[in-house]
mmCIF file of C-alpha atoms and ligand atoms in Angstrom:
data_model
loop_
_atom_site.group_PDB
_atom_site.id
_atom_site.type_symbol
_atom_site.label_atom_id
_atom_site.label_comp_id
_atom_site.label_asym_id
_atom_site.label_seq_id
_atom_site.Cartn_x
_atom_site.Cartn_y
_atom_site.Cartn_z
ATOM 1 C CA MET A 30 -7.870 12.954 11.259
ATOM 2 C CA LEU A 31 -6.343 9.411 13.040
ATOM 3 C CA ASP A 32 -3.333 7.449 11.019
ATOM 4 C CA VAL A 33 -3.670 4.062 12.067
ATOM 5 C CA ALA A 34 -0.527 2.374 12.028
ATOM 6 C CA CYS A 35 2.309 4.709 11.652
ATOM 7 C CA GLY A 36 5.335 2.922 11.622
ATOM 8 C CA THR A 37 8.170 5.493 12.529
ATOM 9 C CA GLY A 38 5.721 8.030 11.391
ATOM 10 C CA ILE A 39 6.936 9.546 8.809
ATOM 11 C CA VAL A 40 3.463 10.104 6.995
ATOM 12 C CA THR A 41 2.284 10.675 9.848
ATOM 13 C CA ARG A 42 4.124 13.833 10.760
ATOM 14 C CA ARG A 43 2.921 15.349 7.137
ATOM 15 C CA LEU A 44 -0.302 14.986 7.421
ATOM 16 C CA ARG A 45 0.102 17.826 10.694
ATOM 17 C CA ARG A 46 -1.192 21.082 10.693
ATOM 18 C CA ALA A 47 -1.218 24.310 12.426
ATOM 19 C CA GLY A 48 -4.602 23.296 13.701
ATOM 20 C CA ARG A 49 -5.640 19.801 13.224
ATOM 21 C CA THR A 50 -4.050 16.647 15.589
ATOM 22 C CA VAL A 51 -2.950 14.240 14.216
ATOM 23 C CA PRO A 52 -2.123 11.127 16.371
ATOM 24 C CA GLY A 53 -0.523 7.541 14.649
ATOM 25 C CA VAL A 54 -1.362 4.326 16.991
ATOM 26 C CA ASP A 55 0.920 1.544 15.568
ATOM 27 C CA ARG A 56 0.443 -2.275 16.601
ATOM 28 C CA TRP A 57 4.177 -2.368 16.939
ATOM 29 C CA GLU A 58 6.931 -0.890 19.608
ATOM 30 C CA GLY A 59 9.425 -0.966 17.640
ATOM 31 C CA MET A 60 7.819 1.029 15.299
ATOM 32 C CA LEU A 61 7.120 3.754 17.930
ATOM 33 C CA GLY A 62 10.005 4.480 19.029
ATOM 34 C CA PRO A 63 10.988 7.094 15.842
ATOM 35 C CA ALA A 64 7.465 8.047 15.665
ATOM 36 C CA ALA A 65 7.132 9.048 19.028
ATOM 37 C CA ARG A 66 11.259 10.542 19.446
ATOM 38 C CA ARG A 67 9.276 12.299 15.184
ATOM 39 C CA MET A 68 6.038 13.447 16.726
ATOM 40 C CA PRO A 69 6.509 13.397 20.855
ATOM 41 C CA GLY A 70 3.564 12.704 22.448
ATOM 42 C CA ALA A 71 1.588 11.954 19.583
ATOM 43 C CA VAL A 72 1.872 8.270 19.347
ATOM 44 C CA VAL A 73 0.406 5.864 20.766
ATOM 45 C CA LEU A 74 0.254 1.590 21.313
ATOM 46 C CA GLY A 75 -2.997 -0.036 19.598
ATOM 47 C CA ASP A 76 -4.163 -2.631 16.484
ATOM 48 C CA ALA A 77 -6.611 -1.297 14.102
ATOM 49 C CA ALA A 78 -8.637 -3.566 14.570
ATOM 50 C CA ARG A 79 -9.160 -2.023 18.316
ATOM 51 C CA LEU A 80 -9.252 1.633 17.940
ATOM 52 C CA PRO A 81 -8.324 3.210 21.027
ATOM 53 C CA LEU A 82 -10.215 6.030 20.790
ATOM 54 C CA PRO A 83 -14.089 6.106 20.712
ATOM 55 C CA ARG A 84 -17.268 6.366 18.124
ATOM 56 C CA GLY A 85 -17.496 8.956 16.037
ATOM 57 C CA SER A 86 -14.489 10.771 17.907
ATOM 58 C CA VAL A 87 -12.711 11.402 14.974
ATOM 59 C CA ASP A 88 -12.882 13.452 11.060
ATOM 60 C CA ALA A 89 -11.061 11.283 8.825
ATOM 61 C CA VAL A 90 -8.797 7.735 8.882
ATOM 62 C CA VAL A 91 -5.655 7.733 7.059
ATOM 63 C CA ILE A 92 -4.012 4.066 6.193
ATOM 64 C CA VAL A 93 -1.131 3.479 4.111
ATOM 65 C CA TRP A 94 0.080 0.515 3.661
ATOM 66 C CA LEU A 95 -1.407 -1.987 5.796
ATOM 67 C CA LEU A 96 -3.810 -3.477 4.617
ATOM 68 C CA ARG A 97 -2.129 -5.400 2.229
ATOM 69 C CA LEU A 98 0.014 -7.348 5.068
ATOM 70 C CA LEU A 99 -3.599 -8.622 6.772
ATOM 71 C CA PRO A 100 -5.484 -11.516 5.781
ATOM 72 C CA GLU A 101 -8.323 -9.555 5.082
ATOM 73 C CA PRO A 102 -9.133 -5.863 5.571
ATOM 74 C CA THR A 103 -12.985 -6.153 6.709
ATOM 75 C CA ALA A 104 -12.643 -5.788 10.097
ATOM 76 C CA VAL A 105 -9.874 -2.599 10.228
ATOM 77 C CA LEU A 106 -12.159 -0.902 7.858
ATOM 78 C CA ALA A 107 -14.398 -1.500 9.792
ATOM 79 C CA GLU A 108 -13.337 -0.461 12.978
ATOM 80 C CA ALA A 109 -11.692 2.314 11.358
ATOM 81 C CA ALA A 110 -15.736 3.382 10.339
ATOM 82 C CA ARG A 111 -16.440 2.807 14.300
ATOM 83 C CA VAL A 112 -14.614 5.889 14.733
ATOM 84 C CA LEU A 113 -15.184 8.100 12.232
ATOM 85 C CA GLU A 114 -18.098 10.873 12.919
ATOM 86 C CA PRO A 115 -20.635 10.421 10.734
ATOM 87 C CA GLY A 116 -19.772 12.265 6.887
ATOM 88 C CA GLY A 117 -16.025 11.794 8.420
ATOM 89 C CA VAL A 118 -13.170 10.209 5.958
ATOM 90 C CA LEU A 119 -10.949 6.987 5.647
ATOM 91 C CA VAL A 120 -8.295 7.369 3.165
ATOM 92 C CA THR A 121 -6.489 3.989 2.239
ATOM 93 C CA ALA A 122 -2.963 3.202 0.243
ATOM 94 C CA VAL A 123 -4.376 -0.678 -2.679
ATOM 95 C CA ASP A 124 -3.372 -2.219 -5.175
ATOM 96 C CA LYS A 125 0.425 -1.675 -3.011
ATOM 97 C CA ASP A 126 1.980 -4.612 -5.588
ATOM 98 C CA LYS A 127 0.507 -3.279 -9.244
ATOM 99 C CA GLY A 128 1.961 0.709 -8.712
ATOM 100 C CA TYR A 129 4.873 -0.410 -10.118
ATOM 101 C CA PHE A 130 3.674 -1.246 -12.651
ATOM 102 C CA VAL A 131 1.738 0.859 -14.087
ATOM 103 C CA PRO A 132 4.157 3.119 -15.891
ATOM 104 C CA ASP A 133 4.322 2.582 -19.545
ATOM 105 C CA SER A 134 7.262 0.594 -19.915
ATOM 106 C CA ASP A 135 9.021 -1.766 -21.409
ATOM 107 C CA ILE A 136 9.686 -3.820 -18.402
ATOM 108 C CA ALA A 137 5.452 -3.870 -17.375
ATOM 109 C CA ARG A 138 5.414 -4.650 -21.160
ATOM 110 C CA VAL A 139 7.676 -8.512 -20.314
ATOM 111 C CA THR A 140 6.457 -8.586 -16.938
ATOM 112 C CA ALA A 141 2.042 -8.676 -18.407
ATOM 113 C CA ALA A 142 1.842 -12.119 -19.022
ATOM 114 C CA LEU A 143 3.193 -13.884 -16.047
ATOM 115 C CA ARG A 144 1.760 -11.353 -13.189
ATOM 116 C CA GLU A 145 -1.274 -11.466 -14.886
ATOM 117 C CA ARG A 146 -1.144 -15.653 -14.687
ATOM 118 C CA HIS A 147 -0.091 -15.762 -11.455
ATOM 119 C CA ARG A 148 -2.293 -12.263 -10.147
ATOM 120 C CA PRO A 149 -2.030 -13.103 -5.967
ATOM 121 C CA ARG A 150 -4.990 -12.009 -4.236
ATOM 122 C CA VAL A 151 -3.840 -9.056 -1.959
ATOM 123 C CA PRO A 152 -6.205 -8.079 0.759
ATOM 124 C CA ASP A 153 -4.792 -4.294 -1.293
ATOM 125 C CA GLY A 154 -7.000 -4.817 -4.529
ATOM 126 C CA ARG A 155 -9.567 -1.737 -4.663
ATOM 127 C CA ALA A 156 -12.413 -3.634 -6.262
ATOM 128 C CA ARG A 157 -11.500 -5.876 -2.540
ATOM 129 C CA VAL A 158 -11.682 -3.228 -0.856
ATOM 130 C CA LEU A 159 -14.359 -0.519 -1.533
ATOM 131 C CA ALA A 160 -16.514 -3.793 -1.607
ATOM 132 C CA ARG A 161 -15.775 -5.064 1.838
ATOM 133 C CA ALA A 162 -16.424 -0.311 2.770
ATOM 134 C CA ALA A 163 -19.232 -0.502 0.915
ATOM 135 C CA GLY A 164 -21.217 -3.123 2.892
ATOM 136 C CA LEU A 165 -19.431 -0.975 6.204
ATOM 137 C CA GLY A 166 -21.483 2.391 4.696
ATOM 138 C CA LEU A 167 -18.295 3.748 2.893
ATOM 139 C CA ARG A 168 -19.008 5.498 0.024
ATOM 140 C CA PRO A 169 -16.118 5.852 -2.525
ATOM 141 C CA ALA A 170 -15.672 9.719 -2.114
ATOM 142 C CA GLY A 171 -11.948 9.634 -4.684
ATOM 143 C CA GLU A 172 -9.683 8.591 -6.143
ATOM 144 C CA THR A 173 -6.294 9.162 -6.256
ATOM 145 C CA VAL A 174 -2.444 8.489 -7.303
ATOM 146 C CA PHE A 175 0.864 9.277 -6.397
ATOM 147 C CA ALA A 176 5.045 8.729 -7.635
ATOM 148 C CA GLY A 177 6.759 6.218 -5.322
ATOM 149 C CA ALA A 178 9.567 8.572 -5.420
ATOM 150 C CA GLY A 179 13.470 6.893 -6.839
ATOM 151 C CA GLN A 180 11.397 3.677 -6.475
ATOM 152 C CA GLY A 181 11.336 2.950 -10.080
ATOM 153 C CA ARG A 182 13.318 0.051 -10.609
ATOM 154 C CA SER A 183 15.947 -1.094 -13.925
ATOM 155 C CA PRO A 184 16.002 -4.195 -16.003
ATOM 156 C CA ARG A 185 18.551 -5.732 -13.852
ATOM 157 C CA ARG A 186 17.235 -4.730 -10.245
ATOM 158 C CA TRP A 187 13.855 -6.030 -11.674
ATOM 159 C CA ARG A 188 16.062 -9.705 -11.758
ATOM 160 C CA GLU A 189 17.858 -9.016 -8.293
ATOM 161 C CA VAL A 190 14.170 -9.235 -6.954
ATOM 162 C CA PHE A 191 14.015 -12.217 -8.222
ATOM 163 C CA ALA A 192 16.674 -13.530 -7.740
ATOM 164 C CA TRP A 193 15.209 -13.566 -4.630
ATOM 165 C CA GLY A 194 12.223 -15.225 -4.510
ATOM 166 C CA ARG A 195 10.271 -13.015 -2.447
ATOM 167 C CA THR A 196 7.918 -11.369 -6.199
ATOM 168 C CA PRO A 197 4.011 -13.217 -5.426
ATOM 169 C CA TRP A 198 3.956 -13.296 -9.124
ATOM 170 C CA CYS A 199 7.247 -15.475 -9.373
ATOM 171 C CA ALA A 200 6.368 -17.004 -6.424
ATOM 172 C CA HIS A 201 3.860 -19.731 -8.257
ATOM 173 C CA ALA A 202 5.118 -19.297 -11.685
ATOM 174 C CA GLU A 203 6.851 -22.326 -13.592
ATOM 175 C CA PRO A 204 10.950 -21.490 -12.264
ATOM 176 C CA ALA A 205 11.007 -22.647 -16.821
ATOM 177 C CA ARG A 206 8.444 -19.723 -17.311
ATOM 178 C CA VAL A 207 10.161 -16.860 -15.243
ATOM 179 C CA ALA A 208 13.861 -17.333 -16.406
ATOM 180 C CA GLU A 209 12.895 -16.910 -20.020
ATOM 181 C CA VAL A 210 10.714 -13.408 -18.549
ATOM 182 C CA CYS A 211 14.051 -13.394 -17.086
ATOM 183 C CA GLU A 212 16.106 -13.282 -20.536
ATOM 184 C CA ARG A 213 14.532 -11.302 -21.742
ATOM 185 C CA LEU A 214 14.524 -8.486 -19.699
ATOM 186 C CA THR A 215 17.881 -9.400 -19.846
ATOM 187 C CA ALA A 216 17.911 -8.877 -23.570
ATOM 188 C CA LEU A 217 16.546 -4.695 -22.836
ATOM 189 C CA PRO A 218 18.319 -2.060 -23.570
ATOM 190 C CA GLU A 219 20.072 0.300 -20.405
ATOM 191 C CA GLN A 220 20.591 -1.974 -17.910
ATOM 192 C CA ASP A 221 21.052 0.237 -15.020
ATOM 193 C CA ARG A 222 19.134 2.963 -16.475
ATOM 194 C CA PRO A 223 15.858 3.152 -13.728
ATOM 195 C CA ARG A 224 11.818 3.248 -15.043
ATOM 196 C CA PRO A 225 9.690 5.077 -13.985
ATOM 197 C CA ASP A 226 8.900 5.917 -11.005
ATOM 198 C CA PRO A 227 5.492 2.984 -9.189
ATOM 199 C CA LEU A 228 2.215 5.357 -9.076
ATOM 200 C CA TYR A 229 0.538 4.508 -6.436
ATOM 201 C CA ARG A 230 -2.908 4.567 -5.376
ATOM 202 C CA LEU A 231 -5.220 6.256 -3.331
ATOM 203 C CA VAL A 232 -9.041 5.658 -2.343
ATOM 204 C CA THR A 233 -11.599 7.749 -0.151
ATOM 205 C CA LEU A 234 -14.694 6.550 1.289
ATOM 206 C CA ARG A 235 -16.892 8.647 3.304
ATOM 207 C CA LYS A 236 -18.590 7.562 6.172
ATOM 208 C CA LYS A 237 -22.794 7.547 5.505
ATOM 209 C CA GLY A 238 -25.001 10.432 7.301
ATOM 210 C CA ALA A 239 -23.740 14.780 7.882
ATOM 211 C CA PRO A 240 -21.094 15.306 9.318
HETATM 212 C C1 SAM B 25 4.780 -1.404 5.785
HETATM 213 S S1 SAM B 25 4.456 -0.228 7.232
HETATM 214 C C2 SAM B 25 3.819 1.299 7.150
HETATM 215 C C3 SAM B 25 4.033 2.055 7.664
HETATM 216 C C4 SAM B 25 3.381 3.839 6.974
HETATM 217 N N1 SAM B 25 1.607 3.830 7.467
HETATM 218 C C5 SAM B 25 4.360 4.169 6.506
HETATM 219 O O1 SAM B 25 3.545 4.705 5.075
HETATM 220 O O2 SAM B 25 4.919 5.048 6.722
HETATM 221 C C6 SAM B 25 3.305 -1.301 8.169
HETATM 222 C C7 SAM B 25 2.398 -0.499 9.312
HETATM 223 O O3 SAM B 25 1.924 -1.179 9.448
HETATM 224 C C8 SAM B 25 1.891 -1.828 11.746
HETATM 225 N N2 SAM B 25 0.672 -2.769 11.681
HETATM 226 C C9 SAM B 25 0.902 -4.138 11.101
HETATM 227 N N3 SAM B 25 0.026 -4.588 11.791
HETATM 228 C C10 SAM B 25 -1.312 -3.782 12.416
HETATM 229 C C11 SAM B 25 -2.427 -3.286 13.519
HETATM 230 N N4 SAM B 25 -3.146 -4.565 13.644
HETATM 231 N N5 SAM B 25 -3.348 -2.426 14.093
HETATM 232 C C12 SAM B 25 -1.869 -1.643 14.264
HETATM 233 N N6 SAM B 25 -0.666 -1.883 13.468
HETATM 234 C C13 SAM B 25 -0.178 -2.651 12.765
HETATM 235 C C14 SAM B 25 2.845 -2.182 11.752
HETATM 236 O O4 SAM B 25 3.669 -2.861 12.787
HETATM 237 C C15 SAM B 25 3.487 -0.808 10.012
HETATM 238 O O5 SAM B 25 4.395 0.166 11.285
#
């Protein structure tokens, strides 16, 4: 099982089992240092679009929180498909930015119109990833969600996040509309109570052919 864009190895380490080899690959040495300390000898420097592995050499590929950082996911998906054996599976995270609003909450409702109107075109959108994967012989084989434990934000925290100006669906909205949403957030009860943890989505894609 190959962990692509393994970062500091937090996920890689959890994938390891007796009898299962899980090398990690990442393009940034700064990330690989901590990963190598966690798993000596198990991580290697490399680009997800040019993996240092032969065709059909792994049973499974895991890609967590990489696709969202790329302008276009196809090259990385194609490379995962190349190194997978026939019948092998790719598990990848999708729709990262939607995660915060999947559980029903007053914050999700207050921000819904703004998010809908200024939805960014994200490279890790589920539909986009599945469409690109289909063209590469990778078929949907399952989906699940997991909670981002402790990541639920309070209304006050969301207002601070807006103020940083990094929220994609705020960055392109008219300031007056953002201010309006902030006012509605201010009016919510329990300003410092974090709302439910976000639910992040994983999809499984199976490569055509028998193992
Ligand atoms: C948000 S981190 C995710 C790390 C890890 N998967 C996790 O969930 O903890 C994204 C990682 O992707 C790596 N990365 C970005 N572009 C890459 C590429 N083209 N090839 C390999 N790794 C890449 C970064 O160095 C970073 O470690």
